[in-house]
Amino acid sequence: MARETGPGVTVRLMKPVFTIVAPVYNEEAVLPELYRRISEVMNPLGDPWELLLVDDGSRDRSAEIIAQLHDQDPRVKGISFSRNFGFQEAVTAGLDHSSGDAVILTDADLQDPPEVIPEMIAKWRQGYEVVYGVRTERAGESWHKKITAKLFYRLIHRITSVNIPLDTGDFRLMDRKVVNVLCQMKERNRFLRGMVPWVGFKQTGVSFKRSPRFAGEAKFSSYRRMIKFATNAITSFSYVPLQMATYLGFLIAVISGLAILAVVLLRMFGPDTPLLGQATTLVAVLFLGGVQLISLGIIGEYLGRIYDEVKGRPLYLSARKWGFDE
Ligand code: UDP
Ligand code: MG
């Protein structure tokens, strides 16, 4: 298929070897620069590529800019959601609609430098099916984000059986084989950083320095979002929170068993002092009540997720598409 894109410029659209997927949420200030940097990196490689921008219900002019970029260069394709569904859903839509033999996932804000992509491609050509970006440095991010991120990765490492590589984000290259499996994994409350290692195949990393955002604002800085992200990660890949109720139950049972023994012995052989009454009882009852409520909450967390799965709603709804023949 050939297409006129202005005076004398014909872009031949071949089946792309590479698809670059970028989720977009209120990124109007970044998109033209993203396109420029990606073309600069991808054109010299010589293989056909496409840039797939997934507008996650942006409230700024992002969708318009995607349409413009697509008119300028049909290698830019776009999907626009009917509302904001979230990062994981946007990425999922990108994978579902990608056609390259290898798919590269990157943030739209240029925090993942496109210049690393050729290195990833080189590894892919050596036979690796997943090449993830390992952050050696995070410029322009607050110390508390760095510390919470570090703690989070260490925690995940301890309590899940999937081997999530340390200090990796979503910036990665995936072979078509891996992408196809991911497209079959229709689970809700998705945690892609865990799903990719779960798939297996030959995986490796290339290190890079994470740059500061090119323009605009970060959307994941709020604690609420970070906590949601962390709970998704943990509950998707670990039963440890559920088992904690059991362990805690045993622990408390043992402690109170010993306490009963102590009380009986004191009664029989101890001095004639009355044991502390009401306060002790109250503290014990309240403590147990707290533990029980927490355990119920944890069960509720998993139950809610099962409910989400059972409803089987679509993961995302697209309102408009650019570059896909319907
Ligand atoms: N993003 C999205 N939907 C959202 C929030 C963010 O698609 O609801 C996109 C955003 O446009 C960006 C990427 O996800 O391309 C990462 O977001 P951001 O840079 O705000 O997060 P951070 O770099 O702080 O992790
Ligand atoms: Mg960012």
Coordinates of C-alpha atoms and ligand atoms in Angstrom, one line a residue:
M1 CA 0.0 0.0 0.0
A2 CA 1.4 3.4 -1.0
R3 CA 0.1 6.7 0.2
E4 CA 0.6 10.3 -0.8
T5 CA 1.5 12.4 2.2
G6 CA 2.1 15.8 0.7
P7 CA 3.9 17.1 -2.4
G8 CA 6.1 14.4 -3.9
V9 CA 6.4 12.4 -0.7
T10 CA 5.2 8.8 -0.9
V11 CA 5.6 6.6 2.1
R12 CA 5.5 3.0 1.3
L13 CA 3.7 1.2 4.1
M14 CA 5.2 -2.3 4.5
K15 CA 4.5 -4.7 7.3
P16 CA 6.5 -3.2 10.2
V17 CA 9.3 -5.1 11.7
F18 CA 9.1 -2.9 14.8
T19 CA 6.2 -1.4 16.6
I20 CA 6.9 1.3 19.2
V21 CA 4.0 1.5 21.7
A22 CA 3.6 4.6 23.8
P23 CA 0.7 5.3 26.2
V24 CA -0.4 8.9 26.2
Y25 CA -2.3 10.8 28.8
N26 CA -2.3 14.6 28.5
E27 CA 1.1 14.7 26.7
E28 CA 0.4 17.4 24.1
A29 CA 3.6 19.1 24.8
V30 CA 5.7 16.0 24.3
L31 CA 4.2 14.2 21.3
P32 CA 5.9 16.0 18.4
E33 CA 9.3 15.7 20.1
L34 CA 8.6 12.0 20.8
Y35 CA 7.8 11.5 17.1
R36 CA 11.0 13.4 16.1
R37 CA 13.3 11.4 18.4
I38 CA 11.8 8.1 17.5
S39 CA 12.1 8.7 13.7
E40 CA 15.7 9.9 14.2
V41 CA 16.5 6.6 15.9
M42 CA 14.4 4.2 13.8
N43 CA 15.0 5.6 10.3
P44 CA 18.7 4.7 10.1
L45 CA 18.0 1.1 11.0
G46 CA 16.4 0.6 7.6
D47 CA 13.6 -1.7 8.7
P48 CA 10.0 -0.6 8.5
W49 CA 8.5 0.5 11.8
E50 CA 5.4 2.0 13.2
L51 CA 4.7 4.3 16.2
L52 CA 1.5 3.4 18.0
L53 CA 0.2 6.1 20.3
V54 CA -2.6 5.1 22.6
D55 CA -4.4 8.1 23.9
D56 CA -5.8 7.1 27.3
G57 CA -8.7 9.6 27.4
S58 CA -6.5 12.7 27.5
R59 CA -8.2 16.0 28.3
D60 CA -5.8 18.1 26.3
R61 CA -5.1 18.2 22.6
S62 CA -3.2 14.9 22.5
A63 CA -5.7 13.2 20.3
E64 CA -5.7 16.0 17.8
I65 CA -1.9 15.9 17.7
I66 CA -1.9 12.1 17.1
A67 CA -4.3 12.7 14.2
Q68 CA -2.0 15.3 12.8
L69 CA 1.1 13.2 13.1
H70 CA -0.8 10.3 11.4
D71 CA -1.7 12.6 8.5
Q72 CA 2.0 13.7 8.2
D73 CA 3.4 10.2 8.4
P74 CA 1.1 7.1 8.1
R75 CA 3.6 5.1 10.1
V76 CA 2.2 6.9 13.1
K77 CA -1.0 5.1 14.2
G78 CA -3.3 5.9 17.0
I79 CA -6.1 4.7 19.3
S80 CA -8.1 7.0 21.4
F81 CA -10.0 5.6 24.5
S82 CA -13.5 6.6 25.3
R83 CA -12.2 7.7 28.8
N84 CA -9.2 7.4 31.0
F85 CA -8.7 3.7 31.6
G86 CA -5.2 3.7 33.0
F87 CA -1.6 3.0 32.0
Q88 CA -1.8 -0.8 32.0
E89 CA -4.9 -0.8 29.8
A90 CA -3.4 1.7 27.4
V91 CA -0.3 -0.6 27.0
T92 CA -2.6 -3.6 26.6
A93 CA -4.4 -1.9 23.7
G94 CA -1.0 -1.0 22.2
L95 CA 0.1 -4.7 22.3
D96 CA -3.3 -5.9 20.9
H97 CA -3.0 -3.5 17.9
S98 CA 0.7 -3.9 17.2
S99 CA 1.8 -5.7 14.1
G100 CA 5.7 -5.7 14.4
D101 CA 7.8 -8.7 14.9
A102 CA 9.2 -7.0 17.9
V103 CA 7.3 -4.5 20.1
I104 CA 9.0 -1.8 22.0
L105 CA 7.2 -0.3 24.9
T106 CA 8.1 3.2 26.0
D107 CA 6.7 6.1 28.0
A108 CA 5.6 9.0 25.9
D109 CA 7.3 11.6 28.1
L110 CA 10.8 10.7 26.8
Q111 CA 12.0 9.5 30.2
D112 CA 12.9 6.3 28.4
P113 CA 15.5 7.6 25.9
P114 CA 14.7 6.3 22.4
E115 CA 18.5 6.1 21.8
V116 CA 18.5 2.9 23.8
I117 CA 16.2 1.1 21.3
P118 CA 18.9 0.1 18.8
E119 CA 20.8 -1.6 21.7
M120 CA 17.6 -3.5 22.5
I121 CA 17.1 -4.4 18.9
A122 CA 20.7 -5.7 18.7
K123 CA 20.0 -8.0 21.7
W124 CA 16.8 -9.2 20.0
R125 CA 18.8 -10.0 16.8
Q126 CA 21.1 -12.1 19.0
G127 CA 18.0 -14.2 19.9
Y128 CA 16.6 -12.7 23.1
E129 CA 12.8 -12.6 23.2
V130 CA 12.6 -9.9 26.0
V131 CA 15.1 -7.1 26.4
Y132 CA 14.2 -4.8 29.3
G133 CA 15.7 -1.5 30.2
V134 CA 17.5 -1.5 33.6
R135 CA 17.6 2.0 35.2
T136 CA 21.0 2.8 36.5
E137 CA 20.1 6.4 37.3
R138 CA 16.9 8.3 37.8
A139 CA 17.5 12.0 37.0
G140 CA 14.9 14.5 38.0
E141 CA 12.9 12.3 40.4
S142 CA 12.4 13.0 44.1
W143 CA 14.3 11.1 46.7
H144 CA 11.1 9.7 48.2
K145 CA 10.1 8.3 44.8
K146 CA 13.5 6.6 44.5
I147 CA 13.4 5.1 48.0
T148 CA 9.8 3.9 47.7
A149 CA 10.6 2.4 44.3
K150 CA 13.7 0.6 45.7
L151 CA 11.8 -0.8 48.7
F152 CA 8.9 -1.8 46.5
Y153 CA 11.1 -3.9 44.1
R154 CA 12.9 -5.6 47.1
L155 CA 9.5 -6.4 48.7
I156 CA 8.1 -7.8 45.4
H157 CA 11.2 -9.9 45.0
R158 CA 10.7 -11.5 48.4
I159 CA 7.0 -12.3 48.4
T160 CA 6.4 -13.4 44.8
S161 CA 7.7 -16.4 42.9
V162 CA 8.0 -14.6 39.6
N163 CA 11.4 -13.2 39.1
I164 CA 10.8 -9.6 38.5
P165 CA 14.1 -8.0 37.6
L166 CA 15.2 -5.3 39.9
D167 CA 15.0 -1.6 38.9
T168 CA 13.2 -2.2 35.6
G169 CA 10.3 -0.2 34.4
D170 CA 8.0 -0.8 31.5
F171 CA 10.6 0.3 28.9
R172 CA 11.3 -3.0 27.1
L173 CA 11.4 -4.8 23.8
M174 CA 9.3 -7.9 23.4
D175 CA 9.3 -10.5 20.6
R176 CA 6.0 -11.3 18.8
K177 CA 5.9 -14.7 20.6
V178 CA 5.8 -12.9 24.0
V179 CA 3.3 -10.3 22.8
N180 CA 1.0 -13.0 21.6
V181 CA 1.0 -14.7 25.0
L182 CA 0.4 -11.3 26.8
C183 CA -2.6 -10.7 24.5
Q184 CA -4.1 -13.9 25.7
M185 CA -3.7 -12.9 29.3
K186 CA -6.9 -11.0 29.8
E187 CA -6.6 -10.6 33.5
R188 CA -7.9 -7.3 35.1
N189 CA -5.9 -5.2 37.5
R190 CA -2.9 -5.9 35.3
F191 CA 0.7 -5.7 36.3
L192 CA 2.7 -6.0 33.2
R193 CA 6.1 -5.8 34.9
G194 CA 5.3 -9.1 36.5
M195 CA 3.4 -10.7 33.5
V196 CA 6.4 -10.4 31.2
P197 CA 8.8 -12.3 33.4
W198 CA 6.0 -14.9 34.0
V199 CA 5.9 -15.6 30.3
G200 CA 9.5 -16.7 30.4
F201 CA 11.6 -17.2 27.2
K202 CA 15.1 -15.8 26.9
Q203 CA 15.2 -12.4 28.7
T204 CA 18.0 -10.0 29.2
G205 CA 18.5 -6.3 30.1
V206 CA 20.3 -3.3 28.8
S207 CA 21.1 -0.5 31.2
F208 CA 20.2 3.1 30.7
K209 CA 20.0 6.4 32.5
R210 CA 16.4 7.5 33.1
S211 CA 16.0 11.1 32.0
P212 CA 13.8 13.7 33.5
R213 CA 10.4 14.2 31.8
F214 CA 10.6 16.3 28.5
A215 CA 7.6 18.4 29.4
G216 CA 4.3 18.2 31.2
E217 CA 3.6 16.6 34.6
A218 CA 4.0 13.1 36.0
K219 CA 0.8 11.4 36.7
F220 CA 2.0 8.7 39.1
S221 CA 3.4 10.8 41.8
S222 CA 0.3 10.7 44.1
Y223 CA 0.5 8.2 46.9
R224 CA -2.9 6.8 46.1
R225 CA -1.8 5.8 42.6
M226 CA 1.4 4.3 43.9
I227 CA -0.4 2.3 46.5
K228 CA -2.9 1.0 44.0
F229 CA 0.0 0.1 41.7
A230 CA 1.8 -1.8 44.5
T231 CA -1.4 -3.7 45.7
N232 CA -2.0 -4.8 42.1
A233 CA 1.5 -6.0 41.8
I234 CA 1.4 -8.0 45.1
T235 CA -2.1 -9.5 44.8
S236 CA -1.6 -10.5 41.1
F237 CA 1.5 -12.5 41.9
S238 CA 1.4 -13.5 45.6
Y239 CA -0.8 -15.2 48.2
V240 CA 1.5 -14.2 51.0
P241 CA -0.9 -11.6 52.4
L242 CA -3.6 -14.3 52.6
Q243 CA -1.2 -16.7 54.3
M244 CA -0.2 -14.0 56.8
A245 CA -3.6 -14.3 58.5
T246 CA -2.8 -18.0 59.1
Y247 CA 0.7 -17.3 60.5
L248 CA -0.5 -14.5 62.7
G249 CA -3.3 -16.7 63.9
F250 CA -0.9 -19.4 65.0
L251 CA 1.4 -16.9 66.6
I252 CA -1.3 -15.4 68.7
A253 CA -2.7 -18.8 69.6
V254 CA 0.8 -19.9 70.9
I255 CA 1.3 -16.7 72.8
S256 CA -2.1 -16.8 74.4
G257 CA -1.7 -20.5 75.2
L258 CA 1.5 -19.7 77.1
A259 CA -0.4 -16.8 78.8
I260 CA -3.1 -19.2 80.0
L261 CA -0.6 -21.5 81.4
A262 CA 1.1 -18.6 83.2
V263 CA -2.2 -17.4 84.7
V264 CA -3.1 -20.9 85.9
L265 CA 0.3 -21.4 87.5
L266 CA 0.3 -18.0 89.1
R267 CA -3.2 -18.8 90.6
M268 CA -2.0 -22.1 92.0
F269 CA 1.5 -21.3 93.2
G270 CA 2.0 -17.6 93.0
P271 CA 1.8 -14.9 95.7
D272 CA -1.6 -13.8 96.7
T273 CA -1.8 -10.7 94.4
P274 CA -4.8 -10.3 92.2
L275 CA -4.0 -10.4 88.4
L276 CA -4.8 -7.3 86.4
G277 CA -8.4 -7.7 85.3
Q278 CA -10.4 -5.5 83.0
A279 CA -7.6 -3.6 81.2
T280 CA -5.8 -6.8 80.2
T281 CA -9.0 -8.3 78.8
L282 CA -9.9 -5.2 76.9
V283 CA -6.5 -4.8 75.3
A284 CA -6.5 -8.5 74.3
V285 CA -9.9 -8.3 72.8
L286 CA -9.2 -5.1 70.9
F287 CA -5.9 -6.5 69.6
L288 CA -7.6 -9.6 68.3
G289 CA -10.4 -7.5 66.8
G290 CA -7.9 -5.5 64.9
V291 CA -6.1 -8.5 63.6
Q292 CA -9.3 -10.1 62.4
L293 CA -10.5 -6.9 60.6
I294 CA -7.1 -6.7 58.8
S295 CA -7.4 -10.3 57.8
L296 CA -10.9 -9.8 56.5
G297 CA -9.8 -6.7 54.6
I298 CA -7.1 -8.8 52.9
I299 CA -9.6 -11.5 51.9
G300 CA -11.9 -8.7 50.7
E301 CA -9.1 -7.4 48.5
Y302 CA -8.7 -10.8 46.7
L303 CA -12.5 -11.3 46.6
G304 CA -13.0 -7.9 44.9
R305 CA -10.4 -9.0 42.3
I306 CA -12.3 -12.2 41.7
Y307 CA -15.5 -10.2 41.3
D308 CA -13.8 -8.0 38.7
E309 CA -12.6 -11.1 36.7
V310 CA -16.1 -12.7 36.9
K311 CA -17.8 -9.6 35.4
G312 CA -15.6 -10.0 32.3
R313 CA -16.0 -6.5 31.1
P314 CA -13.7 -5.3 28.3
L315 CA -10.4 -4.0 29.5
Y316 CA -10.7 -0.8 27.5
L317 CA -13.0 0.9 24.9
S318 CA -11.6 2.7 22.0
A319 CA -13.5 5.7 20.6
R320 CA -11.3 6.5 17.6
K321 CA -8.5 4.9 15.6
W322 CA -6.0 6.2 13.1
G323 CA -4.2 4.0 10.7
F324 CA -6.4 0.9 11.1
D325 CA -8.6 -0.3 8.3
E326 CA -11.9 -1.0 9.9
Ligands
UDP1 N1 -0.2 7.4 31.3 C1 -1.4 6.8 30.8 N2 -2.5 6.8 31.5 C2 -2.6 7.3 32.8 C3 -1.4 7.8 33.4 C4 -0.2 7.9 32.6 O1 -1.3 6.3 29.7 O2 -3.6 7.2 33.4 C5 1.0 7.4 30.5 C6 1.7 8.8 30.4 O3 1.2 9.6 29.4 C7 3.2 8.4 30.2 C8 3.3 7.1 31.0 O4 2.0 6.6 31.2 O5 3.4 8.2 28.8 C9 4.0 7.2 32.3 O6 3.4 8.2 33.1 P1 4.2 9.3 33.9 O7 5.3 9.8 33.2 O8 3.2 10.3 34.4 O9 4.6 8.4 35.1 P2 6.1 8.3 35.8 O10 7.1 8.5 34.7 O11 6.1 9.3 36.9 O12 6.1 6.9 36.3
MG2 MG 7.2 9.8 33.2

